[in-house]
mmCIF file of C-alpha atoms and ligand atoms in Angstrom:
data_model
loop_
_atom_site.group_PDB
_atom_site.id
_atom_site.type_symbol
_atom_site.label_atom_id
_atom_site.label_comp_id
_atom_site.label_asym_id
_atom_site.label_seq_id
_atom_site.Cartn_x
_atom_site.Cartn_y
_atom_site.Cartn_z
ATOM 1 C CA MET A 115 7.549 16.602 15.719
ATOM 2 C CA CYS A 116 5.712 19.170 14.176
ATOM 3 C CA THR A 117 8.444 22.009 13.967
ATOM 4 C CA PRO A 118 8.028 25.452 12.376
ATOM 5 C CA ALA A 119 9.494 24.944 9.354
ATOM 6 C CA TYR A 120 8.057 21.906 8.598
ATOM 7 C CA SER A 121 4.541 23.334 8.853
ATOM 8 C CA ASP A 122 5.694 26.223 6.536
ATOM 9 C CA MET A 123 7.033 23.410 3.552
ATOM 10 C CA HIS A 124 4.136 22.467 3.256
ATOM 11 C CA GLY A 125 2.018 25.456 3.123
ATOM 12 C CA TYR A 126 0.212 24.703 7.106
ATOM 13 C CA ALA A 127 1.773 27.049 8.743
ATOM 14 C CA GLN A 128 -0.300 26.942 11.882
ATOM 15 C CA THR A 129 1.009 25.579 14.698
ATOM 16 C CA VAL A 130 0.504 22.278 16.961
ATOM 17 C CA ALA A 131 -1.276 24.701 19.762
ATOM 18 C CA ASP A 132 -3.898 26.753 17.591
ATOM 19 C CA ARG A 133 -4.684 24.173 14.694
ATOM 20 C CA PRO A 134 -8.737 24.500 15.410
ATOM 21 C CA GLY A 135 -9.758 21.025 15.810
ATOM 22 C CA GLY A 136 -8.154 18.053 17.228
ATOM 23 C CA GLY A 137 -6.331 17.197 20.358
ATOM 24 C CA ALA A 138 -2.391 18.311 21.112
ATOM 25 C CA SER A 139 -1.031 15.484 18.440
ATOM 26 C CA GLY A 140 -2.864 14.761 15.840
ATOM 27 C CA PRO A 141 -3.469 16.937 12.261
ATOM 28 C CA SER A 142 -5.652 20.238 11.680
ATOM 29 C CA GLN A 143 -9.547 20.113 10.823
ATOM 30 C CA ALA A 144 -8.579 22.267 8.073
ATOM 31 C CA LEU A 145 -6.505 19.548 6.733
ATOM 32 C CA ILE A 146 -8.477 18.107 6.948
ATOM 33 C CA GLU A 147 -11.297 19.244 5.315
ATOM 34 C CA GLU A 148 -8.984 19.888 3.441
ATOM 35 C CA LEU A 149 -8.578 16.253 1.745
ATOM 36 C CA ALA A 150 -11.935 15.192 1.557
ATOM 37 C CA LEU A 151 -12.409 18.033 -0.907
ATOM 38 C CA ALA A 152 -9.222 16.710 -2.150
ATOM 39 C CA ASN A 153 -11.401 13.263 -2.731
ATOM 40 C CA ARG A 154 -13.764 14.489 -4.484
ATOM 41 C CA ILE A 155 -12.330 17.179 -6.630
ATOM 42 C CA LEU A 156 -10.393 13.773 -7.742
ATOM 43 C CA PHE A 157 -13.435 12.397 -8.664
ATOM 44 C CA ARG A 158 -15.260 15.260 -10.308
ATOM 45 C CA GLU A 159 -12.228 15.387 -12.633
ATOM 46 C CA GLY A 160 -12.020 12.158 -13.992
ATOM 47 C CA VAL A 161 -9.078 10.835 -12.615
ATOM 48 C CA VAL A 162 -10.743 8.327 -9.293
ATOM 49 C CA ASP A 163 -14.583 6.604 -10.085
ATOM 50 C CA ALA A 164 -15.361 4.288 -7.175
ATOM 51 C CA PHE A 165 -11.294 3.311 -6.985
ATOM 52 C CA GLY A 166 -8.208 5.335 -5.946
ATOM 53 C CA HIS A 167 -7.465 7.422 -3.583
ATOM 54 C CA VAL A 168 -5.475 10.071 -2.167
ATOM 55 C CA SER A 169 -3.852 10.840 0.655
ATOM 56 C CA VAL A 170 -1.631 13.615 3.175
ATOM 57 C CA ARG A 171 1.228 13.583 5.369
ATOM 58 C CA SER A 172 0.612 14.935 9.249
ATOM 59 C CA ASP A 173 0.560 18.208 9.109
ATOM 60 C CA ALA A 174 1.304 17.964 13.226
ATOM 61 C CA ASP A 175 3.576 14.766 12.860
ATOM 62 C CA PRO A 176 5.536 13.987 9.371
ATOM 63 C CA GLY A 177 5.433 10.120 10.755
ATOM 64 C CA ARG A 178 1.891 10.100 10.148
ATOM 65 C CA TYR A 179 -0.400 10.567 7.889
ATOM 66 C CA LEU A 180 -4.013 10.496 6.237
ATOM 67 C CA LEU A 181 -6.440 9.192 4.167
ATOM 68 C CA ALA A 182 -10.413 8.475 3.854
ATOM 69 C CA ARG A 183 -11.741 5.727 4.759
ATOM 70 C CA ASN A 184 -12.936 2.410 2.381
ATOM 71 C CA MET A 185 -14.540 3.957 0.461
ATOM 72 C CA ALA A 186 -15.493 5.822 -2.812
ATOM 73 C CA PRO A 187 -13.495 9.131 -3.049
ATOM 74 C CA ALA A 188 -16.903 10.513 -4.116
ATOM 75 C CA LEU A 189 -18.770 10.640 -0.749
ATOM 76 C CA VAL A 190 -15.589 11.432 1.280
ATOM 77 C CA THR A 191 -16.251 13.709 4.097
ATOM 78 C CA ALA A 192 -14.259 15.232 7.116
ATOM 79 C CA ASP A 193 -14.810 12.164 9.073
ATOM 80 C CA ASP A 194 -14.519 9.136 7.293
ATOM 81 C CA ILE A 195 -10.744 10.667 7.711
ATOM 82 C CA VAL A 196 -8.547 7.997 9.328
ATOM 83 C CA GLU A 197 -4.652 8.784 10.801
ATOM 84 C CA PHE A 198 -2.489 5.457 9.980
ATOM 85 C CA ASP A 199 1.441 5.888 11.235
ATOM 86 C CA LEU A 200 3.854 5.263 8.580
ATOM 87 C CA ASP A 201 3.643 0.886 8.917
ATOM 88 C CA SER A 202 0.125 1.386 7.395
ATOM 89 C CA ALA A 203 -1.609 0.887 10.029
ATOM 90 C CA PRO A 204 -5.123 3.150 11.058
ATOM 91 C CA LEU A 205 -5.010 4.734 14.420
ATOM 92 C CA ASN A 206 -8.137 6.031 14.508
ATOM 93 C CA ALA A 207 -10.495 3.821 12.077
ATOM 94 C CA ASP A 208 -12.895 2.092 14.737
ATOM 95 C CA GLY A 209 -13.417 -0.712 13.691
ATOM 96 C CA ARG A 210 -14.105 0.859 10.198
ATOM 97 C CA ALA A 211 -12.270 -0.848 7.317
ATOM 98 C CA VAL A 212 -8.956 0.478 5.841
ATOM 99 C CA TYR A 213 -7.893 0.687 1.623
ATOM 100 C CA LEU A 214 -6.448 -2.196 0.496
ATOM 101 C CA GLU A 215 -3.004 -0.507 -1.123
ATOM 102 C CA ARG A 216 -2.937 1.772 1.525
ATOM 103 C CA PHE A 217 0.728 0.102 1.398
ATOM 104 C CA ILE A 218 1.428 2.526 -1.869
ATOM 105 C CA HIS A 219 0.534 5.574 1.142
ATOM 106 C CA GLY A 220 3.109 4.294 4.120
ATOM 107 C CA GLU A 221 6.027 3.160 2.055
ATOM 108 C CA ILE A 222 6.460 6.007 0.696
ATOM 109 C CA TYR A 223 6.496 8.315 2.738
ATOM 110 C CA LYS A 224 8.997 6.617 4.910
ATOM 111 C CA ALA A 225 11.217 6.606 1.588
ATOM 112 C CA ARG A 226 11.116 10.107 0.151
ATOM 113 C CA PRO A 227 10.936 12.868 2.617
ATOM 114 C CA ASP A 228 10.443 15.141 0.712
ATOM 115 C CA VAL A 229 6.521 14.520 -0.531
ATOM 116 C CA THR A 230 3.648 15.231 1.987
ATOM 117 C CA ALA A 231 0.884 13.994 -0.343
ATOM 118 C CA VAL A 232 0.230 10.952 -2.652
ATOM 119 C CA VAL A 233 -2.494 9.768 -5.393
ATOM 120 C CA HIS A 234 -2.575 6.816 -6.678
ATOM 121 C CA SER A 235 -5.528 5.739 -10.034
ATOM 122 C CA HIS A 236 -7.217 4.319 -12.173
ATOM 123 C CA SER A 237 -7.324 7.323 -14.284
ATOM 124 C CA PRO A 238 -7.805 5.216 -18.065
ATOM 125 C CA ALA A 239 -5.480 7.445 -20.401
ATOM 126 C CA VAL A 240 -3.167 6.224 -18.285
ATOM 127 C CA VAL A 241 -2.400 2.928 -18.178
ATOM 128 C CA PRO A 242 -2.095 2.119 -21.593
ATOM 129 C CA PHE A 243 1.596 3.399 -20.679
ATOM 130 C CA GLY A 244 2.439 0.816 -18.637
ATOM 131 C CA ILE A 245 1.261 -1.683 -20.961
ATOM 132 C CA VAL A 246 2.246 -1.280 -23.769
ATOM 133 C CA LYS A 247 5.976 -2.678 -24.375
ATOM 134 C CA THR A 248 7.567 0.114 -26.947
ATOM 135 C CA ALA A 249 5.464 3.157 -25.337
ATOM 136 C CA LYS A 250 7.469 6.108 -22.798
ATOM 137 C CA PHE A 251 5.600 8.125 -20.894
ATOM 138 C CA ARG A 252 6.540 11.429 -20.857
ATOM 139 C CA SER A 253 5.534 14.859 -21.003
ATOM 140 C CA VAL A 254 4.347 16.317 -24.494
ATOM 141 C CA CYS A 255 2.619 19.885 -22.562
ATOM 142 C CA HIS A 256 3.609 22.408 -20.541
ATOM 143 C CA MET A 257 0.561 21.610 -17.689
ATOM 144 C CA SER A 258 1.915 18.300 -17.270
ATOM 145 C CA SER A 259 6.305 19.650 -17.045
ATOM 146 C CA PHE A 260 6.411 17.850 -13.329
ATOM 147 C CA LEU A 261 6.548 14.438 -14.649
ATOM 148 C CA PRO A 262 10.189 12.336 -14.674
ATOM 149 C CA VAL A 263 11.845 12.152 -18.902
ATOM 150 C CA CYS A 264 10.716 8.558 -18.675
ATOM 151 C CA THR A 265 8.589 7.709 -16.178
ATOM 152 C CA PRO A 266 9.479 4.045 -14.272
ATOM 153 C CA ILE A 267 6.871 1.137 -14.712
ATOM 154 C CA PHE A 268 6.342 -1.026 -11.385
ATOM 155 C CA GLU A 269 5.975 -4.358 -12.686
ATOM 156 C CA ILE A 270 4.332 -6.571 -9.541
ATOM 157 C CA ARG A 271 5.918 -9.661 -10.584
ATOM 158 C CA ASP A 272 9.604 -8.419 -9.553
ATOM 159 C CA THR A 273 8.922 -8.974 -6.326
ATOM 160 C CA ALA A 274 5.117 -11.004 -6.411
ATOM 161 C CA GLY A 275 6.078 -13.623 -8.929
ATOM 162 C CA GLU A 276 4.240 -15.113 -12.090
ATOM 163 C CA ASP A 277 0.749 -15.166 -9.119
ATOM 164 C CA ASN A 278 -0.157 -12.021 -7.729
ATOM 165 C CA ASP A 279 -3.768 -10.085 -7.990
ATOM 166 C CA LEU A 280 -1.723 -6.555 -9.337
ATOM 167 C CA LEU A 281 -2.708 -4.967 -6.096
ATOM 168 C CA ILE A 282 -0.213 -2.965 -3.657
ATOM 169 C CA THR A 283 -1.727 -4.870 0.265
ATOM 170 C CA SER A 284 1.908 -5.365 1.504
ATOM 171 C CA HIS A 285 4.766 -3.674 3.001
ATOM 172 C CA ALA A 286 7.336 -5.575 0.769
ATOM 173 C CA LEU A 287 5.228 -4.445 -2.342
ATOM 174 C CA GLY A 288 5.035 -1.280 -1.405
ATOM 175 C CA ALA A 289 8.414 -0.607 -0.749
ATOM 176 C CA ALA A 290 8.969 -1.791 -4.388
ATOM 177 C CA LEU A 291 6.959 0.129 -5.381
ATOM 178 C CA ALA A 292 8.932 3.342 -4.034
ATOM 179 C CA ARG A 293 12.560 2.033 -4.898
ATOM 180 C CA VAL A 294 10.607 1.506 -8.808
ATOM 181 C CA LEU A 295 8.838 5.488 -8.307
ATOM 182 C CA GLY A 296 12.931 6.772 -7.047
ATOM 183 C CA GLU A 297 12.975 10.543 -6.918
ATOM 184 C CA GLY A 298 10.987 10.749 -9.116
ATOM 185 C CA THR A 299 6.709 12.553 -9.755
ATOM 186 C CA CYS A 300 5.225 9.396 -11.079
ATOM 187 C CA VAL A 301 5.824 6.279 -10.853
ATOM 188 C CA LEU A 302 3.202 3.966 -13.703
ATOM 189 C CA MET A 303 1.996 0.225 -12.280
ATOM 190 C CA ARG A 304 2.134 -2.196 -15.151
ATOM 191 C CA GLY A 305 -1.835 -3.416 -15.163
ATOM 192 C CA HIS A 306 -3.177 -1.762 -13.272
ATOM 193 C CA GLY A 307 -2.500 2.666 -12.992
ATOM 194 C CA SER A 308 -0.089 5.222 -11.557
ATOM 195 C CA THR A 309 0.395 6.720 -8.573
ATOM 196 C CA VAL A 310 2.063 10.550 -8.233
ATOM 197 C CA VAL A 311 3.285 11.757 -5.503
ATOM 198 C CA ALA A 312 4.654 15.561 -4.128
ATOM 199 C CA SER A 313 5.364 18.362 -1.625
ATOM 200 C CA ASN A 314 1.560 19.518 -0.701
ATOM 201 C CA LEU A 315 -2.152 18.240 -1.283
ATOM 202 C CA ARG A 316 -3.402 20.982 -3.796
ATOM 203 C CA GLU A 317 0.437 20.277 -6.039
ATOM 204 C CA VAL A 318 -0.610 16.244 -6.129
ATOM 205 C CA VAL A 319 -4.019 17.055 -6.996
ATOM 206 C CA TYR A 320 -2.865 18.749 -9.812
ATOM 207 C CA ARG A 321 -0.508 16.400 -11.082
ATOM 208 C CA ALA A 322 -2.685 13.830 -11.356
ATOM 209 C CA VAL A 323 -5.196 15.304 -12.842
ATOM 210 C CA TYR A 324 -2.580 16.807 -15.721
ATOM 211 C CA THR A 325 -0.826 13.228 -15.762
ATOM 212 C CA GLU A 326 -4.224 12.078 -17.008
ATOM 213 C CA VAL A 327 -4.409 15.496 -18.835
ATOM 214 C CA ASN A 328 -1.025 14.408 -20.625
ATOM 215 C CA ALA A 329 -1.689 10.799 -21.166
ATOM 216 C CA LYS A 330 -5.484 11.513 -23.349
ATOM 217 C CA LEU A 331 -2.529 14.643 -25.208
ATOM 218 C CA GLN A 332 0.776 11.998 -25.814
ATOM 219 C CA SER A 333 -2.287 8.767 -26.748
ATOM 220 C CA GLU A 334 -3.332 11.097 -29.271
ATOM 221 C CA ALA A 335 -0.170 12.990 -30.468
ATOM 222 C CA MET A 336 1.208 9.776 -31.159
ATOM 223 C CA ARG A 337 -1.175 8.168 -32.898
ATOM 224 C CA MET A 338 -0.983 11.046 -35.665
ATOM 225 C CA GLY A 339 2.655 11.325 -35.783
ATOM 226 C CA GLU A 340 6.355 12.303 -34.421
ATOM 227 C CA VAL A 341 6.414 13.464 -31.459
ATOM 228 C CA THR A 342 8.500 16.209 -30.256
ATOM 229 C CA TYR A 343 8.605 16.164 -26.227
ATOM 230 C CA LEU A 344 9.487 18.505 -23.683
ATOM 231 C CA ASN A 345 13.630 18.525 -22.905
ATOM 232 C CA GLU A 346 14.577 18.028 -19.107
ATOM 233 C CA LYS A 347 15.542 21.947 -19.304
ATOM 234 C CA GLU A 348 12.106 22.799 -20.634
ATOM 235 C CA LEU A 349 11.161 20.405 -17.554
ATOM 236 C CA VAL A 350 12.678 22.590 -14.971
ATOM 237 C CA THR A 351 12.384 25.428 -15.975
ATOM 238 C CA THR A 352 7.747 24.752 -16.664
ATOM 239 C CA THR A 353 7.554 23.431 -13.445
ATOM 240 C CA ARG A 354 8.795 25.647 -11.492
ATOM 241 C CA THR A 355 6.409 28.615 -12.733
ATOM 242 C CA ILE A 356 3.458 26.705 -13.193
ATOM 243 C CA ALA A 357 3.983 25.837 -9.129
ATOM 244 C CA THR A 358 2.454 29.548 -8.601
ATOM 245 C CA GLN A 359 -0.567 29.074 -10.497
ATOM 246 C CA ILE A 360 -1.815 25.815 -8.670
ATOM 247 C CA ASN A 361 -4.038 27.655 -6.728
ATOM 248 C CA ARG A 362 -6.705 28.927 -9.582
ATOM 249 C CA ALA A 363 -7.261 25.284 -10.444
ATOM 250 C CA TRP A 364 -7.701 23.994 -7.111
ATOM 251 C CA ASP A 365 -10.044 27.674 -6.236
ATOM 252 C CA PHE A 366 -11.797 26.301 -9.984
ATOM 253 C CA TRP A 367 -11.342 22.708 -9.050
ATOM 254 C CA ARG A 368 -13.362 23.130 -5.363
ATOM 255 C CA MET A 369 -16.329 25.115 -7.249
ATOM 256 C CA ARG A 370 -16.277 22.028 -9.211
ATOM 257 C CA ALA A 371 -16.820 20.212 -7.196
ATOM 258 C CA GLU A 372 -19.663 21.633 -4.966
ATOM 259 C CA GLY A 373 -21.647 21.600 -8.119
ATOM 260 C CA LYS A 374 -21.178 25.695 -8.166
ATOM 261 C CA LEU A 375 -20.546 25.760 -12.061
HETATM 262 MN MN1 MN B 652 -5.382 0.142 -7.378
#
């Protein structure tokens, strides 16, 4: 199922035949290593703590995705990465526990063929925007221009009713979250956190970091007075320009995560 166009589109140009690791149908070892590093970066940059997760669609099969086993992201190594089908059934967990909320990832990958990477977190500055009824989470800064004009809020009571545990623990809840995300890049989850998506792993890490930055800036600006947000044209043009700069952030964050800075 892995066509050259698919691989090229996501920046992993190796073919199935010349992947350095894995069998004929498995993801590349390079992608597995990069996902493990993404976990550690997201911890180091304050997006995840003991909770939260990042996934990437397999570079060998768009009908599968990779996600760590159930553990704190800071501790993830390549050996902890598990492959899932889009129904979020683990294919090689070998008895290891998996995340309760893996359905966030599988259902978004089903609904959004353009999405290749997903971060779900409880990054703290974002959470108030899913709680305060009059607050709208919007881009206030060029680095967070990827945010939607009006970031949607997922209300779990609409699907699970009043008696719920706020977690996305089923296909139905994951699909409902994906519907609220729509064609956008970010969805807030009331009383819980947020989920961001992107077309590749480095971009989704970048977006998760700057979603939290935007929340801090917007909160501070709203305390000071009336806020000017990026307009729709600025969102489009700035996102296009910044997309060329993401590797610069990735190289810096990798060094920090590795304790070299
Ligand atoms: Mn969660």
